[in-house]
Amino acid sequence: MGNLLKVLTCTELEQGPNFFLDFENAQPTEGERKVWNQLNSVLQDSESILTGLQGYKGAGQEIRDAIQNPNDMSLQERAWNSVCPLVIKLKTFYSFSLRLEEALKSLLKSLTCPPLTPTQHLEREQALAKQFAEILHFTLRFDELKMRIPAIQNDFSYYRRTISRNRINNMNLDIENEVNNEMANRMSLFYAEATPMLKTLSTATTNFVSENKTLPLENTTDCLSTMASVCKVMLETPEYSSRFSSKDTLLFCMRVMVGVIILYDHVHPNGAFTKSSKIDMKGCIKVLKDQPVDNVEGLLNALKFTTKHLNDESTPKNIQSMLQ
């Protein structure tokens, strides 16, 4: 199996095999190369997206000055000139989410198509499994950063109010060539989400299932539940976690585990938290809670606030209480 080693077969929860997957070193085979290249062209831009988001300063002071002095045209112009480049940057982030959505659909198609089972796909297509993990890792990092930057929505709201007012006054609005009204509406919906990238991936996964009606739903959910098991085993077993050369890979595993749980919960009719779930939710939550609080607070919040079925009556009370 190369870098993918079977370490456990668990029947207690009717779960499939759990694996150790070398997230650091898996390389594409010839059979994976075409899809891998397609995804790599997207993923190679992910770090620059995160860097851009980390460096987002906002135009809060300029906007406040303009609002407090509505008759001072120099302050109005200063605020507008500060906001427009930020809106272009926000469009870049949004456009990347669309690329990521299409990339995920291609990846899911490769990892779930017959005649191989999802487990066999993960065994034989380790580099694609690694790319799936990288998509989820990026997504959680992006959303964690976005939640700490309220300036994004403030800036975009000011932009939309101002452009509407300027349009009424027949002012020249070159920026509409970049962000027209339709684009602004879509961006507004995107940034209104607490976790916009996770929402994008959840929608993409749900759409993938609905668009591929001949593909059994279990192919997709089993892929997600197996990935959750992979990460759980690696995190809770020192023998395997010690194989990684970087401690950052452990946080990588945590983000991936949480990401696939959220996707599973959105796609599976009964969600991830029921007793019949193929994901050991108690074990996954325990693994997270055994980590330093600073590393997992955002991930636990993601489980609390972005899953669909946590508060369903069918969710065991002990699992709900673990996430309180």
Coordinates of N, CA, C and O in Angstrom, one line a residue, residues 73-175:
M73 N -16.2 66.2 1.1 CA -16.0 65.3 0.0 C -14.7 64.7 -0.1 O -14.5 63.6 -0.6
S74 N -13.7 65.3 0.5 CA -12.3 64.7 0.5 C -12.3 63.5 1.4 O -11.7 62.5 1.0
L75 N -13.1 63.5 2.5 CA -13.2 62.3 3.3 C -14.0 61.2 2.7 O -13.7 60.0 2.8
Q76 N -15.0 61.6 1.9 CA -15.8 60.6 1.1 C -15.0 59.9 0.1 O -15.0 58.7 -0.1
E77 N -14.2 60.7 -0.6 CA -13.3 60.2 -1.6 C -12.2 59.3 -1.0 O -11.9 58.2 -1.6
R78 N -11.7 59.7 0.1 CA -10.7 58.9 0.8 C -11.2 57.5 1.2 O -10.6 56.5 1.0
A79 N -12.4 57.5 1.8 CA -13.0 56.2 2.2 C -13.3 55.4 0.9 O -13.0 54.2 0.9
W80 N -13.8 56.0 -0.1 CA -14.1 55.2 -1.3 C -12.9 54.6 -2.0 O -12.8 53.4 -2.3
N81 N -11.8 55.4 -2.0 CA -10.5 55.0 -2.6 C -9.9 53.9 -1.7 O -9.1 53.1 -2.2
S82 N -10.2 53.9 -0.4 CA -9.7 52.8 0.5 C -10.4 51.5 0.3 O -9.9 50.4 0.4
V83 N -11.7 51.6 0.1 CA -12.6 50.5 0.1 C -12.5 49.7 -1.3 O -12.5 48.5 -1.3
C84 N -12.4 50.4 -2.4 CA -12.4 49.8 -3.7 C -11.3 48.7 -3.9 O -11.6 47.6 -4.3
P85 N -10.0 49.0 -3.5 CA -9.1 47.9 -3.6 C -9.4 46.7 -2.7 O -9.1 45.5 -3.1
L86 N -10.0 46.9 -1.6 CA -10.4 45.9 -0.7 C -11.5 45.0 -1.3 O -11.5 43.8 -1.1
V87 N -12.4 45.6 -2.0 CA -13.5 44.9 -2.6 C -12.9 44.0 -3.7 O -13.3 42.9 -3.9
I88 N -11.9 44.5 -4.5 CA -11.2 43.7 -5.5 C -10.6 42.5 -4.8 O -10.6 41.3 -5.3
K89 N -10.0 42.7 -3.7 CA -9.3 41.6 -2.9 C -10.4 40.6 -2.5 O -10.2 39.3 -2.6
L90 N -11.5 41.1 -2.0 CA -12.6 40.2 -1.6 C -13.2 39.4 -2.8 O -13.6 38.2 -2.6
K91 N -13.2 40.0 -3.9 CA -13.6 39.3 -5.1 C -12.7 38.1 -5.4 O -13.1 37.0 -5.8
T92 N -11.4 38.4 -5.2 CA -10.4 37.4 -5.5 C -10.6 36.2 -4.6 O -10.5 35.0 -5.0
F93 N -10.9 36.4 -3.3 CA -11.2 35.3 -2.3 C -12.4 34.5 -2.8 O -12.4 33.3 -2.8
Y94 N -13.5 35.3 -3.2 CA -14.7 34.7 -3.6 C -14.5 33.8 -4.8 O -15.0 32.7 -4.9
S95 N -13.8 34.4 -5.8 CA -13.5 33.6 -7.0 C -12.8 32.4 -6.8 O -13.0 31.3 -7.4
F96 N -11.9 32.4 -5.8 CA -11.1 31.2 -5.4 C -12.1 30.1 -4.9 O -11.9 28.9 -5.1
S97 N -13.1 30.6 -4.1 CA -14.0 29.6 -3.6 C -14.7 28.8 -4.7 O -15.1 27.7 -4.6
L98 N -15.0 29.5 -5.8 CA -15.7 28.9 -7.0 C -14.7 27.8 -7.6 O -15.2 26.8 -8.0
R99 N -13.5 28.2 -7.7 CA -12.5 27.2 -8.2 C -12.4 26.0 -7.3 O -12.3 24.9 -7.8
L100 N -12.4 26.3 -6.0 CA -12.3 25.2 -5.0 C -13.5 24.3 -5.1 O -13.4 23.0 -5.0
E101 N -14.7 24.9 -5.3 CA -15.9 24.1 -5.5 C -15.8 23.1 -6.6 O -16.1 21.9 -6.5
E102 N -15.3 23.6 -7.8 CA -15.2 22.7 -8.9 C -14.1 21.6 -8.7 O -14.3 20.5 -9.1
A103 N -13.1 22.0 -8.1 CA -12.0 21.1 -7.8 C -12.5 19.9 -6.9 O -12.1 18.8 -7.1
L104 N -13.3 20.3 -5.9 CA -13.8 19.3 -5.0 C -14.7 18.3 -5.7 O -14.6 17.1 -5.5
K105 N -15.5 18.8 -6.6 CA -16.4 17.9 -7.3 C -15.6 16.9 -8.2 O -15.9 15.7 -8.2
S106 N -14.5 17.4 -8.8 CA -13.7 16.5 -9.6 C -13.0 15.4 -8.7 O -12.9 14.2 -9.1
L107 N -12.6 15.9 -7.6 CA -11.9 15.0 -6.6 C -12.8 13.9 -6.1 O -12.5 12.7 -6.0
L108 N -14.1 14.3 -5.7 CA -15.0 13.4 -5.2 C -15.4 12.3 -6.3 O -15.6 11.2 -6.0
K109 N -15.5 12.8 -7.5 CA -15.8 11.8 -8.6 C -14.7 10.8 -8.7 O -15.0 9.6 -8.9
S110 N -13.4 11.2 -8.5 CA -12.3 10.2 -8.6 C -12.3 9.3 -7.4 O -12.0 8.1 -7.6
L111 N -12.6 9.8 -6.3 CA -12.5 9.0 -5.0 C -13.7 8.1 -4.7 O -13.7 7.3 -3.8
T112 N -14.8 8.3 -5.5 CA -16.0 7.5 -5.2 C -16.5 6.6 -6.4 O -17.5 5.9 -6.2
C113 N -15.9 6.8 -7.6 CA -16.5 6.1 -8.8 C -16.2 4.6 -8.7 O -15.2 4.1 -8.2
P114 N -17.2 3.8 -9.1 CA -17.1 2.3 -9.2 C -16.0 2.0 -10.3 O -15.7 2.9 -11.1
P115 N -15.5 0.8 -10.3 CA -15.9 -0.3 -9.4 C -15.2 -0.4 -8.1 O -15.5 -1.2 -7.2
L116 N -14.2 0.5 -7.8 CA -13.5 0.5 -6.6 C -14.4 1.1 -5.5 O -15.2 1.9 -5.7
T117 N -14.2 0.6 -4.3 CA -14.9 1.1 -3.1 C -14.1 2.4 -2.7 O -12.9 2.6 -3.0
P118 N -14.7 3.3 -1.9 CA -14.0 4.4 -1.4 C -12.7 4.1 -0.6 O -11.7 4.7 -0.8
T119 N -12.7 3.0 0.1 CA -11.5 2.5 0.8 C -10.4 2.1 -0.1 O -9.3 2.5 0.0
Q120 N -10.8 1.4 -1.2 CA -9.8 1.0 -2.2 C -9.3 2.3 -2.9 O -8.1 2.3 -3.2
H121 N -10.1 3.2 -3.2 CA -9.6 4.5 -3.8 C -8.6 5.1 -2.9 O -7.5 5.5 -3.4
L122 N -8.9 5.2 -1.6 CA -7.9 5.9 -0.7 C -6.6 5.1 -0.6 O -5.5 5.6 -0.4
E123 N -6.7 3.7 -0.7 CA -5.5 2.9 -0.6 C -4.6 3.1 -1.9 O -3.4 3.2 -1.7
R124 N -5.3 3.2 -3.0 CA -4.5 3.3 -4.3 C -4.2 4.7 -4.8 O -3.4 4.8 -5.6
E125 N -5.0 5.6 -4.3 CA -4.9 7.0 -4.8 C -4.5 8.0 -3.6 O -5.3 8.9 -3.2
Q126 N -3.4 7.7 -3.0 CA -3.0 8.4 -1.8 C -2.8 9.8 -2.0 O -3.1 10.7 -1.1
A127 N -2.2 10.2 -3.1 CA -2.0 11.6 -3.4 C -3.3 12.4 -3.5 O -3.3 13.6 -3.1
L128 N -4.3 11.8 -4.1 CA -5.6 12.5 -4.2 C -6.2 12.6 -2.8 O -6.8 13.6 -2.5
A129 N -6.0 11.6 -2.0 CA -6.5 11.7 -0.6 C -5.8 12.8 0.1 O -6.4 13.6 0.9
K130 N -4.5 13.0 -0.1 CA -3.8 14.1 0.5 C -4.3 15.4 0.0 O -4.4 16.4 0.8
Q131 N -4.6 15.5 -1.3 CA -5.2 16.8 -1.8 C -6.6 17.1 -1.2 O -6.9 18.3 -0.9
F132 N -7.4 16.1 -1.0 CA -8.6 16.3 -0.3 C -8.4 16.8 1.1 O -9.0 17.8 1.5
A133 N -7.4 16.3 1.7 CA -7.0 16.8 3.1 C -6.6 18.3 3.0 O -6.9 19.1 3.8
E134 N -5.8 18.6 2.0 CA -5.3 19.9 1.8 C -6.4 21.0 1.6 O -6.4 22.1 2.1
I135 N -7.4 20.5 0.8 CA -8.6 21.4 0.6 C -9.3 21.7 1.9 O -9.6 22.8 2.2
L136 N -9.5 20.6 2.7 CA -10.2 20.8 4.0 C -9.3 21.7 4.9 O -9.9 22.5 5.7
H137 N -8.0 21.4 4.9 CA -7.1 22.2 5.8 C -7.2 23.7 5.4 O -7.3 24.5 6.3
F138 N -7.1 24.0 4.2 CA -7.2 25.4 3.7 C -8.5 26.0 4.2 O -8.6 27.1 4.7
T139 N -9.6 25.2 4.0 CA -11.0 25.7 4.3 C -11.1 26.1 5.7 O -11.6 27.2 6.0
L140 N -10.7 25.3 6.6 CA -10.8 25.6 8.1 C -9.9 26.8 8.4 O -10.3 27.6 9.2
R141 N -8.7 26.8 7.8 CA -7.8 28.0 8.1 C -8.4 29.3 7.6 O -8.4 30.3 8.3
F142 N -9.0 29.3 6.4 CA -9.6 30.5 5.9 C -10.7 30.9 6.8 O -10.8 32.1 7.1
D143 N -11.6 30.0 7.1 CA -12.8 30.4 7.9 C -12.4 30.9 9.3 O -13.0 31.8 9.9
E144 N -11.4 30.2 9.9 CA -10.9 30.7 11.2 C -10.4 32.1 11.1 O -10.7 33.0 12.0
L145 N -9.7 32.5 10.1 CA -9.2 33.8 9.9 C -10.4 34.8 9.6 O -10.4 35.9 10.2
K146 N -11.3 34.4 8.8 CA -12.4 35.3 8.4 C -13.2 35.7 9.6 O -13.7 36.8 9.7
M147 N -13.4 34.7 10.5 CA -14.3 35.0 11.7 C -13.7 36.0 12.6 O -14.3 36.7 13.4
R148 N -12.4 36.3 12.4 CA -11.7 37.2 13.3 C -11.5 38.6 12.6 O -10.8 39.5 13.1
I149 N -12.2 38.8 11.4 CA -12.0 40.0 10.7 C -13.4 40.6 10.4 O -13.9 40.5 9.2
P150 N -14.0 41.2 11.4 CA -15.4 41.8 11.1 C -15.3 42.9 10.1 O -16.3 43.3 9.5
A151 N -14.1 43.5 9.8 CA -14.0 44.6 8.8 C -14.4 44.1 7.5 O -14.9 45.0 6.7
I152 N -14.4 42.9 7.2 CA -14.8 42.4 5.8 C -16.2 42.8 5.5 O -16.5 43.4 4.5
Q153 N -17.1 42.4 6.4 CA -18.5 42.7 6.1 C -18.8 44.2 6.2 O -19.6 44.7 5.5
N154 N -18.1 44.9 7.2 CA -18.3 46.3 7.3 C -17.9 47.0 6.0 O -18.6 47.9 5.5
D155 N -16.7 46.7 5.5 CA -16.2 47.3 4.2 C -17.1 47.0 3.1 O -17.4 47.9 2.3
F156 N -17.6 45.8 3.0 CA -18.4 45.4 1.8 C -19.8 46.1 1.9 O -20.4 46.5 0.9
S157 N -20.3 46.2 3.1 CA -21.6 46.9 3.3 C -21.5 48.3 2.9 O -22.4 48.9 2.2
Y158 N -20.4 49.0 3.3 CA -20.2 50.4 2.9 C -20.0 50.5 1.4 O -20.6 51.4 0.8
Y159 N -19.3 49.6 0.8 CA -19.2 49.6 -0.7 C -20.5 49.5 -1.3 O -20.8 50.3 -2.3
R160 N -21.4 48.6 -0.9 CA -22.7 48.5 -1.6 C -23.6 49.7 -1.4 O -24.3 50.1 -2.3
R161 N -23.6 50.2 -0.2 CA -24.4 51.4 0.1 C -23.9 52.6 -0.8 O -24.7 53.4 -1.4
T162 N -22.6 52.8 -0.8 CA -22.0 53.9 -1.6 C -22.2 53.8 -3.0 O -22.5 54.8 -3.7
I163 N -22.0 52.6 -3.6 CA -22.1 52.4 -5.0 C -23.6 52.6 -5.5 O -23.8 53.2 -6.5
S164 N -24.5 52.2 -4.6 CA -25.9 52.5 -5.0 C -26.2 54.0 -5.0 O -26.9 54.5 -5.9
R165 N -25.7 54.7 -4.0 CA -25.9 56.1 -3.9 C -25.2 56.8 -5.1 O -25.8 57.7 -5.7
N166 N -24.0 56.4 -5.4 CA -23.3 57.1 -6.5 C -23.9 56.8 -7.9 O -23.9 57.6 -8.8
R167 N -24.5 55.5 -8.0 CA -25.2 55.2 -9.2 C -26.4 56.1 -9.4 O -26.7 56.6 -10.6
I168 N -27.1 56.4 -8.3 CA -28.3 57.3 -8.4 C -27.8 58.7 -8.9 O -28.5 59.4 -9.6
N169 N -26.6 59.1 -8.4 CA -26.0 60.4 -8.8 C -25.3 60.4 -10.1 O -24.7 61.4 -10.5
N170 N -25.4 59.3 -10.9 CA -24.8 59.2 -12.2 C -23.3 59.4 -12.2 O -22.8 60.0 -13.1
M171 N -22.7 59.0 -11.1 CA -21.2 59.1 -11.0 C -20.5 58.0 -11.8 O -21.1 56.9 -12.0
N172 N -19.3 58.3 -12.3 CA -18.6 57.2 -13.1 C -18.1 56.2 -12.1 O -17.4 56.5 -11.1
L173 N -18.4 54.9 -12.3 CA -18.1 53.9 -11.4 C -17.3 52.8 -12.1 O -17.9 51.7 -12.5
D174 N -16.0 53.0 -12.3 CA -15.2 52.0 -13.1 C -15.2 50.7 -12.4 O -15.0 49.6 -13.0
I175 N -15.3 50.7 -11.1 CA -15.2 49.4 -10.3 C -16.3 48.4 -10.7 O -16.2 47.2 -10.5

